[in-house]
């Protein structure tokens, strides 16, 4: 912990324990700069034993954990804790209703002198903490269920306090790979160290949380179910959405540069208060040289499609399964592969298997689990991406470099990847097709066109391969990030005006 890393990466719920696009991007970023040292801060839910999904490269010099729902216990009592909660109450109230960096700084300043002593026993379990929660409830959501409010706020406060109290690794640059709690940690790093802070948002964190929150059945108690067009009052969903929006705003205000993958995301960042002068677009890049060497399997075999990714609700695997059922009516020997981890959401995996059995697709839909992608892409004719939320999916680029076209939902930059960038000159043509969300019929129709029309499939394969070569080669993307790191590593410490942490 005494050594200063060149870059401290802030990862929430992903690298190095959860496989996926963002984690793979992070792993490749570290390996691309072997002469830089990295410290990884993994923000995870609890203290349960975890298995590394990636072998940490040799230039990772440290790994720090932040347990969002299980902060250190701390002392059972602190002198002056009643006054502490009275001073915490106002910034916490503001963070529930659209606050930002000033409120995060206020919380951090109050807790900083007590690090190493204060923890969940005082901050979450004490009588003074309960009284503060009651006051916040009465002042912000008095019409909601108190029980639901209590547990919701406890979860939000637990994550906030854990992030404010965790050890701060020394680094020359702090680089958050999302907002949320990783963004909170980045804001705290700026306030405490004065070092430069970078943010790369693959997907917009608040949008992804909004999808999860609106789909969460346990948050619907007390929701407005009237037919009125105008919403009459805040409910428990607003508590979560507004709090995460506050965390994002704090991160944006603290960052020196705010990076995302494409213009659509950048517009969301502007709407949420990001300073346009800080914004920068750096697309994802993939190993074009490696993936372009994948050899097509020309041996006789069944027409094959694949969904590549984690089997989780946000990937909407159920739509893919239903599309396969429709497609099999025209292509009886179809093989529909699902290539990705199965362990993240076992209940959802079981629901998908139930649909497969109900539709009689056991011989068509194959759950292959985690695989080495280059071993499979030569045997796949087209891939499908049915996600309800994405940023700039690596699988479209990886498949594209291998000459495999994609049918994808119109989320994130999928349309730009498959149909062309605004600055593409000359236009390369379609590298597949874009469909509406949750449309098995449309997905099946576009996949059918690729499978049954080899001329169209080859035209799409040629277009997407060339687009990846020109615009998404990781060699160039790595150079851009290296320039960014080099620029900020040498900068002197700075202070955020009026928000530096002194004695509370």
GROMACS .gro file of N, CA and C in nm, residues 39-197:
model
  477
   39UNK      N    1  -0.294  -0.035  -0.985
   39UNK     CA    2  -0.356  -0.084  -0.863
   39UNK      C    3  -0.506  -0.094  -0.892
   40UNK      N    4  -0.567  -0.206  -0.861
   40UNK     CA    5  -0.710  -0.227  -0.887
   40UNK      C    6  -0.788  -0.218  -0.757
   41UNK      N    7  -0.889  -0.133  -0.755
   41UNK     CA    8  -0.985  -0.128  -0.645
   41UNK      C    9  -1.111  -0.198  -0.693
   42UNK      N   10  -1.144  -0.310  -0.630
   42UNK     CA   11  -1.262  -0.389  -0.666
   42UNK      C   12  -1.373  -0.358  -0.566
   43UNK      N   13  -1.477  -0.291  -0.611
   43UNK     CA   14  -1.593  -0.262  -0.527
   43UNK      C   15  -1.693  -0.375  -0.546
   44UNK      N   16  -1.711  -0.455  -0.441
   44UNK     CA   17  -1.794  -0.575  -0.448
   44UNK      C   18  -1.902  -0.567  -0.340
   45UNK      N   19  -2.002  -0.653  -0.350
   45UNK     CA   20  -2.117  -0.645  -0.260
   45UNK      C   21  -2.081  -0.681  -0.117
   46UNK      N   22  -2.013  -0.792  -0.097
   46UNK     CA   23  -1.991  -0.842   0.039
   46UNK      C   24  -1.857  -0.915   0.047
   47UNK      N   25  -1.835  -0.981   0.159
   47UNK     CA   26  -1.706  -1.043   0.186
   47UNK      C   27  -1.700  -1.191   0.147
   48UNK      N   28  -1.795  -1.239   0.072
   48UNK     CA   29  -1.793  -1.380   0.033
   48UNK      C   30  -1.671  -1.409  -0.053
   49UNK      N   31  -1.626  -1.533  -0.047
   49UNK     CA   32  -1.507  -1.573  -0.122
   49UNK      C   33  -1.534  -1.566  -0.272
   50UNK      N   34  -1.441  -1.508  -0.344
   50UNK     CA   35  -1.455  -1.493  -0.489
   50UNK      C   36  -1.337  -1.553  -0.561
   51UNK      N   37  -1.365  -1.607  -0.678
   51UNK     CA   38  -1.260  -1.665  -0.761
   51UNK      C   39  -1.228  -1.568  -0.873
   52UNK      N   40  -1.099  -1.546  -0.896
   52UNK     CA   41  -1.057  -1.456  -1.003
   52UNK      C   42  -1.104  -1.510  -1.138
   53UNK      N   43  -1.167  -1.424  -1.216
   53UNK     CA   44  -1.204  -1.462  -1.353
   53UNK      C   45  -1.090  -1.433  -1.450
   54UNK      N   46  -0.991  -1.357  -1.405
   54UNK     CA   47  -0.876  -1.322  -1.487
   54UNK      C   48  -0.750  -1.335  -1.402
   55UNK      N   49  -0.643  -1.385  -1.459
   55UNK     CA   50  -0.515  -1.386  -1.389
   55UNK      C   51  -0.454  -1.247  -1.398
   56UNK      N   52  -0.429  -1.187  -1.282
   56UNK     CA   53  -0.380  -1.050  -1.280
   56UNK      C   54  -0.243  -1.041  -1.346
   57UNK      N   55  -0.226  -0.949  -1.441
   57UNK     CA   56  -0.095  -0.931  -1.504
   57UNK      C   57   0.010  -0.888  -1.402
   58UNK      N   58   0.137  -0.908  -1.437
   58UNK     CA   59   0.245  -0.877  -1.345
   58UNK      C   60   0.257  -0.731  -1.309
   59UNK      N   61   0.204  -0.640  -1.393
   59UNK     CA   62   0.214  -0.497  -1.362
   59UNK      C   63   0.099  -0.447  -1.275
   60UNK      N   64   0.014  -0.540  -1.227
   60UNK     CA   65  -0.085  -0.505  -1.124
   60UNK      C   66  -0.015  -0.521  -0.989
   61UNK      N   67   0.011  -0.411  -0.923
   61UNK     CA   68   0.092  -0.414  -0.801
   61UNK      C   69   0.010  -0.417  -0.674
   62UNK      N   70  -0.124  -0.407  -0.686
   62UNK     CA   71  -0.207  -0.413  -0.566
   62UNK      C   72  -0.352  -0.435  -0.600
   63UNK      N   73  -0.425  -0.494  -0.506
   63UNK     CA   74  -0.568  -0.519  -0.522
   63UNK      C   75  -0.637  -0.485  -0.390
   64UNK      N   76  -0.721  -0.383  -0.392
   64UNK     CA   77  -0.794  -0.338  -0.272
   64UNK      C   78  -0.941  -0.369  -0.290
   65UNK      N   79  -1.006  -0.417  -0.183
   65UNK     CA   80  -1.149  -0.448  -0.188
   65UNK      C   81  -1.229  -0.345  -0.108
   66UNK      N   82  -1.343  -0.308  -0.163
   66UNK     CA   83  -1.441  -0.226  -0.092
   66UNK      C   84  -1.569  -0.308  -0.086
   67UNK      N   85  -1.614  -0.339   0.036
   67UNK     CA   86  -1.733  -0.423   0.055
   67UNK      C   87  -1.855  -0.333   0.076
   68UNK      N   88  -1.930  -0.311  -0.031
   68UNK     CA   89  -2.032  -0.207  -0.033
   68UNK      C   90  -2.143  -0.231   0.068
   69UNK      N   91  -2.182  -0.356   0.088
   69UNK     CA   92  -2.292  -0.385   0.181
   69UNK      C   93  -2.242  -0.443   0.314
   70UNK      N   94  -2.112  -0.435   0.335
   70UNK     CA   95  -2.058  -0.490   0.460
   70UNK      C   96  -1.935  -0.410   0.502
   71UNK      N   97  -1.954  -0.282   0.537
   71UNK     CA   98  -1.839  -0.203   0.584
   71UNK      C   99  -1.781  -0.263   0.711
   72UNK      N  100  -1.659  -0.226   0.743
   72UNK     CA  101  -1.598  -0.271   0.867
   72UNK      C  102  -1.688  -0.239   0.985
   73UNK      N  103  -1.683  -0.325   1.088
   73UNK     CA  104  -1.772  -0.307   1.204
   73UNK      C  105  -1.742  -0.179   1.279
   74UNK      N  106  -1.615  -0.150   1.304
   74UNK     CA  107  -1.580  -0.030   1.378
   74UNK      C  108  -1.616  -0.038   1.525
   75UNK      N  109  -1.594   0.072   1.595
   75UNK     CA  110  -1.625   0.078   1.737
   75UNK      C  111  -1.777   0.068   1.760
   76UNK      N  112  -1.819   0.016   1.876
   76UNK     CA  113  -1.963   0.010   1.905
   76UNK      C  114  -2.024   0.146   1.938
   77UNK      N  115  -1.938   0.242   1.970
   77UNK     CA  116  -1.987   0.376   2.007
   77UNK      C  117  -1.877   0.476   1.980
   78UNK      N  118  -1.915   0.598   1.939
   78UNK     CA  119  -1.817   0.703   1.916
   78UNK      C  120  -1.857   0.826   1.995
   79UNK      N  121  -1.762   0.891   2.060
   79UNK     CA  122  -1.797   1.016   2.127
   79UNK      C  123  -1.850   1.117   2.026
   80UNK      N  124  -1.959   1.182   2.061
   80UNK     CA  125  -2.017   1.285   1.973
   80UNK      C  126  -2.091   1.231   1.854
   81UNK      N  127  -2.135   1.105   1.861
   81UNK     CA  128  -2.198   1.048   1.742
   81UNK      C  129  -2.335   1.110   1.713
   82UNK      N  130  -2.404   1.158   1.816
   82UNK     CA  131  -2.531   1.226   1.791
   82UNK      C  132  -2.512   1.349   1.706
   83UNK      N  133  -2.410   1.428   1.738
   83UNK     CA  134  -2.380   1.548   1.660
   83UNK      C  135  -2.334   1.510   1.519
   84UNK      N  136  -2.258   1.401   1.507
   84UNK     CA  137  -2.216   1.355   1.374
   84UNK      C  138  -2.336   1.330   1.284
   85UNK      N  139  -2.438   1.262   1.334
   85UNK     CA  140  -2.555   1.232   1.250
   85UNK      C  141  -2.635   1.357   1.218
   86UNK      N  142  -2.638   1.451   1.311
   86UNK     CA  143  -2.708   1.576   1.281
   86UNK      C  144  -2.637   1.651   1.168
   87UNK      N  145  -2.504   1.640   1.161
   87UNK     CA  146  -2.430   1.708   1.055
   87UNK      C  147  -2.433   1.628   0.924
   88UNK      N  148  -2.445   1.496   0.934
   88UNK     CA  149  -2.456   1.413   0.814
   88UNK      C  150  -2.592   1.426   0.747
   89UNK      N  151  -2.693   1.459   0.822
   89UNK     CA  152  -2.831   1.451   0.773
   89UNK      C  153  -2.855   1.536   0.649
   90UNK      N  154  -2.807   1.661   0.649
   90UNK     CA  155  -2.838   1.749   0.536
   90UNK      C  156  -2.769   1.704   0.408
   91UNK      N  157  -2.638   1.673   0.408
   91UNK     CA  158  -2.580   1.624   0.281
   91UNK      C  159  -2.642   1.493   0.235
   92UNK      N  160  -2.681   1.404   0.327
   92UNK     CA  161  -2.746   1.280   0.285
   92UNK      C  162  -2.883   1.308   0.225
   93UNK      N  163  -2.954   1.404   0.282
   93UNK     CA  164  -3.084   1.442   0.225
   93UNK      C  165  -3.066   1.494   0.083
   94UNK      N  166  -2.966   1.578   0.064
   94UNK     CA  167  -2.943   1.634  -0.070
   94UNK      C  168  -2.903   1.526  -0.169
   95UNK      N  169  -2.824   1.427  -0.126
   95UNK     CA  170  -2.783   1.320  -0.216
   95UNK      C  171  -2.900   1.234  -0.259
   96UNK      N  172  -3.010   1.234  -0.183
   96UNK     CA  173  -3.130   1.163  -0.224
   96UNK      C  174  -3.213   1.243  -0.324
   97UNK      N  175  -3.177   1.369  -0.344
   97UNK     CA  176  -3.264   1.457  -0.423
   97UNK      C  177  -3.185   1.542  -0.522
   98UNK      N  178  -3.074   1.488  -0.575
   98UNK     CA  179  -3.004   1.560  -0.681
   98UNK      C  180  -2.884   1.641  -0.636
   99UNK      N  181  -2.814   1.595  -0.533
   99UNK     CA  182  -2.693   1.663  -0.489
   99UNK      C  183  -2.577   1.634  -0.580
  100UNK      N  184  -2.455   1.653  -0.529
  100UNK     CA  185  -2.338   1.631  -0.612
  100UNK      C  186  -2.211   1.632  -0.532
  101UNK      N  187  -2.106   1.691  -0.589
  101UNK     CA  188  -1.973   1.682  -0.529
  101UNK      C  189  -1.966   1.752  -0.394
  102UNK      N  190  -2.035   1.864  -0.378
  102UNK     CA  191  -2.031   1.936  -0.250
  102UNK      C  192  -2.083   1.849  -0.137
  103UNK      N  193  -2.189   1.774  -0.162
  103UNK     CA  194  -2.245   1.687  -0.058
  103UNK      C  195  -2.156   1.567  -0.030
  104UNK      N  196  -2.096   1.510  -0.135
  104UNK     CA  197  -2.001   1.400  -0.114
  104UNK      C  198  -1.883   1.450  -0.032
  105UNK      N  199  -1.834   1.570  -0.064
  105UNK     CA  200  -1.723   1.628   0.011
  105UNK      C  201  -1.760   1.648   0.158
  106UNK      N  202  -1.884   1.691   0.183
  106UNK     CA  203  -1.928   1.712   0.320
  106UNK      C  204  -1.929   1.581   0.398
  107UNK      N  205  -1.981   1.474   0.337
  107UNK     CA  206  -1.982   1.344   0.403
  107UNK      C  207  -1.839   1.295   0.427
  108UNK      N  208  -1.755   1.305   0.325
  108UNK     CA  209  -1.617   1.259   0.338
  108UNK      C  210  -1.543   1.337   0.446
  109UNK      N  211  -1.567   1.466   0.454
  109UNK     CA  212  -1.498   1.550   0.553
  109UNK      C  213  -1.538   1.514   0.695
  110UNK      N  214  -1.665   1.478   0.714
  110UNK     CA  215  -1.712   1.438   0.847
  110UNK      C  216  -1.656   1.303   0.889
  111UNK      N  217  -1.638   1.212   0.793
  111UNK     CA  218  -1.595   1.077   0.826
  111UNK      C  219  -1.443   1.062   0.829
  112UNK      N  220  -1.371   1.146   0.755
  112UNK     CA  221  -1.226   1.128   0.740
  112UNK      C  222  -1.152   1.118   0.873
  113UNK      N  223  -1.178   1.206   0.972
  113UNK     CA  224  -1.101   1.197   1.096
  113UNK      C  225  -1.132   1.071   1.178
  114UNK      N  226  -1.238   1.000   1.141
  114UNK     CA  227  -1.281   0.884   1.220
  114UNK      C  228  -1.250   0.751   1.152
  115UNK      N  229  -1.181   0.756   1.037
  115UNK     CA  230  -1.147   0.632   0.967
  115UNK      C  231  -1.062   0.543   1.057
  116UNK      N  232  -1.090   0.414   1.047
  116UNK     CA  233  -1.020   0.319   1.132
  116UNK      C  234  -1.090   0.293   1.263
  117UNK      N  235  -1.187   0.379   1.297
  117UNK     CA  236  -1.262   0.361   1.422
  117UNK      C  237  -1.412   0.348   1.398
  118UNK      N  238  -1.463   0.429   1.306
  118UNK     CA  239  -1.607   0.426   1.283
  118UNK      C  240  -1.641   0.324   1.175
  119UNK      N  241  -1.757   0.259   1.187
  119UNK     CA  242  -1.799   0.159   1.090
  119UNK      C  243  -1.947   0.135   1.098
  120UNK      N  244  -1.990   0.016   1.057
  120UNK     CA  245  -2.132  -0.009   1.042
  120UNK      C  246  -2.206  -0.010   1.176
  121UNK      N  247  -2.137  -0.045   1.286
  121UNK     CA  248  -2.207  -0.050   1.414
  121UNK      C  249  -2.260   0.086   1.454
  122UNK      N  250  -2.185   0.191   1.425
  122UNK     CA  251  -2.232   0.326   1.453
  122UNK      C  252  -2.314   0.381   1.337
  123UNK      N  253  -2.261   0.370   1.214
  123UNK     CA  254  -2.322   0.438   1.100
  123UNK      C  255  -2.451   0.374   1.052
  124UNK      N  256  -2.469   0.243   1.075
  124UNK     CA  257  -2.588   0.175   1.026
  124UNK      C  258  -2.674   0.116   1.137
  125UNK      N  259  -2.612   0.075   1.249
  125UNK     CA  260  -2.686  -0.004   1.348
  125UNK      C  261  -2.716   0.070   1.478
  126UNK      N  262  -2.669   0.191   1.494
  126UNK     CA  263  -2.688   0.262   1.620
  126UNK      C  264  -2.826   0.327   1.628
  127UNK      N  265  -2.864   0.361   1.750
  127UNK     CA  266  -2.993   0.431   1.770
  127UNK      C  267  -2.989   0.568   1.705
  128UNK      N  268  -2.873   0.636   1.710
  128UNK     CA  269  -2.863   0.768   1.646
  128UNK      C  270  -2.881   0.756   1.494
  129UNK      N  271  -2.828   0.648   1.434
  129UNK     CA  272  -2.846   0.627   1.290
  129UNK      C  273  -2.993   0.606   1.258
  130UNK      N  274  -3.062   0.526   1.340
  130UNK     CA  275  -3.204   0.501   1.317
  130UNK      C  276  -3.285   0.630   1.325
  131UNK      N  277  -3.255   0.713   1.424
  131UNK     CA  278  -3.329   0.839   1.438
  131UNK      C  279  -3.308   0.928   1.316
  132UNK      N  280  -3.185   0.929   1.263
  132UNK     CA  281  -3.160   1.008   1.143
  132UNK      C  282  -3.240   0.954   1.025
  133UNK      N  283  -3.247   0.822   1.010
  133UNK     CA  284  -3.325   0.763   0.901
  133UNK      C  285  -3.472   0.802   0.914
  134UNK      N  286  -3.526   0.802   1.035
  134UNK     CA  287  -3.665   0.842   1.056
  134UNK      C  288  -3.685   0.987   1.012
  135UNK      N  289  -3.592   1.074   1.048
  135UNK     CA  290  -3.605   1.215   1.009
  135UNK      C  291  -3.597   1.230   0.857
  136UNK      N  292  -3.506   1.158   0.794
  136UNK     CA  293  -3.495   1.164   0.648
  136UNK      C  294  -3.622   1.112   0.581
  137UNK      N  295  -3.676   1.005   0.635
  137UNK     CA  296  -3.801   0.949   0.581
  137UNK      C  297  -3.913   1.051   0.589
  138UNK      N  298  -3.928   1.112   0.705
  138UNK     CA  299  -4.038   1.208   0.725
  138UNK      C  300  -4.021   1.330   0.636
  139UNK      N  301  -3.896   1.364   0.602
  139UNK     CA  302  -3.872   1.483   0.522
  139UNK      C  303  -3.865   1.460   0.373
  140UNK      N  304  -3.853   1.335   0.331
  140UNK     CA  305  -3.835   1.309   0.188
  140UNK      C  306  -3.940   1.217   0.126
  141UNK      N  307  -3.979   1.108   0.196
  141UNK     CA  308  -4.074   1.013   0.138
  141UNK      C  309  -4.175   0.965   0.243
  142UNK      N  310  -4.247   1.055   0.306
  142UNK     CA  311  -4.335   1.013   0.415
  142UNK      C  312  -4.451   0.925   0.372
  143UNK      N  313  -4.484   0.923   0.242
  143UNK     CA  314  -4.596   0.842   0.195
  143UNK      C  315  -4.555   0.701   0.154
  144UNK      N  316  -4.425   0.674   0.153
  144UNK     CA  317  -4.377   0.541   0.117
  144UNK      C  318  -4.383   0.448   0.238
  145UNK      N  319  -4.368   0.320   0.212
  145UNK     CA  320  -4.355   0.223   0.319
  145UNK      C  321  -4.226   0.251   0.396
  146UNK      N  322  -4.235   0.272   0.527
  146UNK     CA  323  -4.114   0.299   0.604
  146UNK      C  324  -4.019   0.180   0.601
  147UNK      N  325  -4.076   0.060   0.607
  147UNK     CA  326  -3.991  -0.059   0.607
  147UNK      C  327  -3.909  -0.065   0.479
  148UNK      N  328  -3.973  -0.043   0.365
  148UNK     CA  329  -3.900  -0.046   0.238
  148UNK      C  330  -3.800   0.069   0.229
  149UNK      N  331  -3.841   0.187   0.278
  149UNK     CA  332  -3.750   0.301   0.278
  149UNK      C  333  -3.628   0.272   0.363
  150UNK      N  334  -3.650   0.215   0.481
  150UNK     CA  335  -3.541   0.187   0.574
  150UNK      C  336  -3.436   0.095   0.508
  151UNK      N  337  -3.482  -0.014   0.449
  151UNK     CA  338  -3.386  -0.109   0.392
  151UNK      C  339  -3.322  -0.054   0.265
  152UNK      N  340  -3.398   0.024   0.186
  152UNK     CA  341  -3.340   0.087   0.068
  152UNK      C  342  -3.232   0.188   0.105
  153UNK      N  343  -3.263   0.275   0.201
  153UNK     CA  344  -3.165   0.375   0.241
  153UNK      C  345  -3.045   0.310   0.309
  154UNK      N  346  -3.070   0.204   0.384
  154UNK     CA  347  -2.959   0.134   0.450
  154UNK      C  348  -2.861   0.080   0.345
  155UNK      N  349  -2.915   0.023   0.236
  155UNK     CA  350  -2.827  -0.028   0.130
  155UNK      C  351  -2.749   0.085   0.065
  156UNK      N  352  -2.818   0.197   0.036
  156UNK     CA  353  -2.751   0.309  -0.027
  156UNK      C  354  -2.646   0.371   0.064
  157UNK      N  355  -2.681   0.387   0.192
  157UNK     CA  356  -2.586   0.444   0.287
  157UNK      C  357  -2.469   0.351   0.312
  158UNK      N  358  -2.497   0.220   0.318
  158UNK     CA  359  -2.388   0.125   0.337
  158UNK      C  360  -2.284   0.136   0.228
  159UNK      N  361  -2.329   0.147   0.102
  159UNK     CA  362  -2.235   0.163  -0.009
  159UNK      C  363  -2.160   0.294  -0.002
  160UNK      N  364  -2.231   0.401   0.032
  160UNK     CA  365  -2.167   0.533   0.043
  160UNK      C  366  -2.062   0.533   0.154
  161UNK      N  367  -2.099   0.485   0.273
  161UNK     CA  368  -2.005   0.487   0.385
  161UNK      C  369  -1.885   0.395   0.359
  162UNK      N  370  -1.910   0.277   0.300
  162UNK     CA  371  -1.799   0.186   0.269
  162UNK      C  372  -1.701   0.253   0.174
  163UNK      N  373  -1.752   0.325   0.075
  163UNK     CA  374  -1.667   0.392  -0.023
  163UNK      C  375  -1.589   0.506   0.040
  164UNK      N  376  -1.650   0.577   0.134
  164UNK     CA  377  -1.582   0.688   0.200
  164UNK      C  378  -1.477   0.643   0.301
  165UNK      N  379  -1.491   0.521   0.354
  165UNK     CA  380  -1.403   0.475   0.463
  165UNK      C  381  -1.294   0.378   0.418
  166UNK      N  382  -1.303   0.326   0.296
  166UNK     CA  383  -1.206   0.225   0.250
  166UNK      C  384  -1.066   0.285   0.236
  167UNK      N  385  -0.963   0.201   0.241
  167UNK     CA  386  -0.827   0.251   0.218
  167UNK      C  387  -0.815   0.317   0.081
  168UNK      N  388  -0.734   0.422   0.073
  168UNK     CA  389  -0.712   0.493  -0.053
  168UNK      C  390  -0.572   0.460  -0.106
  169UNK      N  391  -0.561   0.376  -0.207
  169UNK     CA  392  -0.428   0.346  -0.263
  169UNK      C  393  -0.363   0.472  -0.319
  170UNK      N  394  -0.233   0.478  -0.313
  170UNK     CA  395  -0.161   0.590  -0.371
  170UNK      C  396  -0.143   0.569  -0.520
  171UNK      N  397  -0.173   0.671  -0.598
  171UNK     CA  398  -0.159   0.660  -0.743
  171UNK      C  399  -0.138   0.797  -0.803
  172UNK      N  400  -0.080   0.798  -0.921
  172UNK     CA  401  -0.061   0.924  -0.993
  172UNK      C  402  -0.185   0.965  -1.071
  173UNK      N  403  -0.263   0.865  -1.112
  173UNK     CA  404  -0.389   0.890  -1.182
  173UNK      C  405  -0.491   0.790  -1.131
  174UNK      N  406  -0.613   0.835  -1.107
  174UNK     CA  407  -0.725   0.747  -1.070
  174UNK      C  408  -0.819   0.739  -1.189
  175UNK      N  409  -0.855   0.616  -1.226
  175UNK     CA  410  -0.935   0.594  -1.348
  175UNK      C  411  -1.054   0.507  -1.313
  176UNK      N  412  -1.172   0.568  -1.307
  176UNK     CA  413  -1.296   0.495  -1.280
  176UNK      C  414  -1.353   0.441  -1.410
  177UNK      N  415  -1.404   0.317  -1.405
  177UNK     CA  416  -1.460   0.255  -1.526
  177UNK      C  417  -1.612   0.253  -1.518
  178UNK      N  418  -1.668   0.336  -1.434
  178UNK     CA  419  -1.813   0.364  -1.431
  178UNK      C  420  -1.832   0.475  -1.330
  179UNK      N  421  -1.952   0.527  -1.325
  179UNK     CA  422  -1.987   0.618  -1.215
  179UNK      C  423  -2.034   0.531  -1.098
  180UNK      N  424  -2.151   0.556  -1.039
  180UNK     CA  425  -2.195   0.475  -0.927
  180UNK      C  426  -2.096   0.483  -0.811
  181UNK      N  427  -2.073   0.372  -0.744
  181UNK     CA  428  -1.982   0.372  -0.630
  181UNK      C  429  -1.836   0.385  -0.673
  182UNK      N  430  -1.801   0.331  -0.790
  182UNK     CA  431  -1.666   0.354  -0.842
  182UNK      C  432  -1.644   0.503  -0.867
  183UNK      N  433  -1.747   0.569  -0.919
  183UNK     CA  434  -1.739   0.713  -0.940
  183UNK      C  435  -1.729   0.790  -0.810
  184UNK      N  436  -1.799   0.743  -0.707
  184UNK     CA  437  -1.787   0.805  -0.574
  184UNK      C  438  -1.644   0.794  -0.523
  185UNK      N  439  -1.584   0.676  -0.540
  185UNK     CA  440  -1.446   0.657  -0.496
  185UNK      C  441  -1.353   0.752  -0.573
  186UNK      N  442  -1.380   0.770  -0.702
  186UNK     CA  443  -1.300   0.862  -0.782
  186UNK      C  444  -1.314   1.005  -0.731
  187UNK      N  445  -1.437   1.045  -0.697
  187UNK     CA  446  -1.459   1.179  -0.643
  187UNK      C  447  -1.381   1.197  -0.512
  188UNK      N  448  -1.388   1.098  -0.426
  188UNK     CA  449  -1.313   1.104  -0.301
  188UNK      C  450  -1.163   1.112  -0.326
  189UNK      N  451  -1.114   1.036  -0.426
  189UNK     CA  452  -0.971   1.040  -0.459
  189UNK      C  453  -0.929   1.180  -0.500
  190UNK      N  454  -1.012   1.246  -0.579
  190UNK     CA  455  -0.981   1.383  -0.621
  190UNK      C  456  -0.976   1.476  -0.501
  191UNK      N  457  -1.075   1.463  -0.412
  191UNK     CA  458  -1.083   1.550  -0.296
  191UNK      C  459  -0.966   1.530  -0.200
  192UNK      N  460  -0.925   1.405  -0.181
  192UNK     CA  461  -0.823   1.374  -0.082
  192UNK      C  462  -0.681   1.389  -0.135
  193UNK      N  463  -0.659   1.352  -0.260
  193UNK     CA  464  -0.522   1.346  -0.311
  193UNK      C  465  -0.486   1.461  -0.404
  194UNK      N  466  -0.587   1.520  -0.467
  194UNK     CA  467  -0.560   1.624  -0.565
  194UNK      C  468  -0.503   1.573  -0.696
  195UNK      N  469  -0.495   1.441  -0.712
  195UNK     CA  470  -0.440   1.384  -0.834
  195UNK      C  471  -0.547   1.382  -0.944
  196UNK      N  472  -0.503   1.376  -1.070
  196UNK     CA  473  -0.600   1.372  -1.180
  196UNK      C  474  -0.691   1.248  -1.173
  197UNK      N  475  -0.815   1.266  -1.216
  197UNK     CA  476  -0.914   1.159  -1.217
  197UNK      C  477  -0.974   1.150  -1.357
   0.00000   0.00000   0.00000
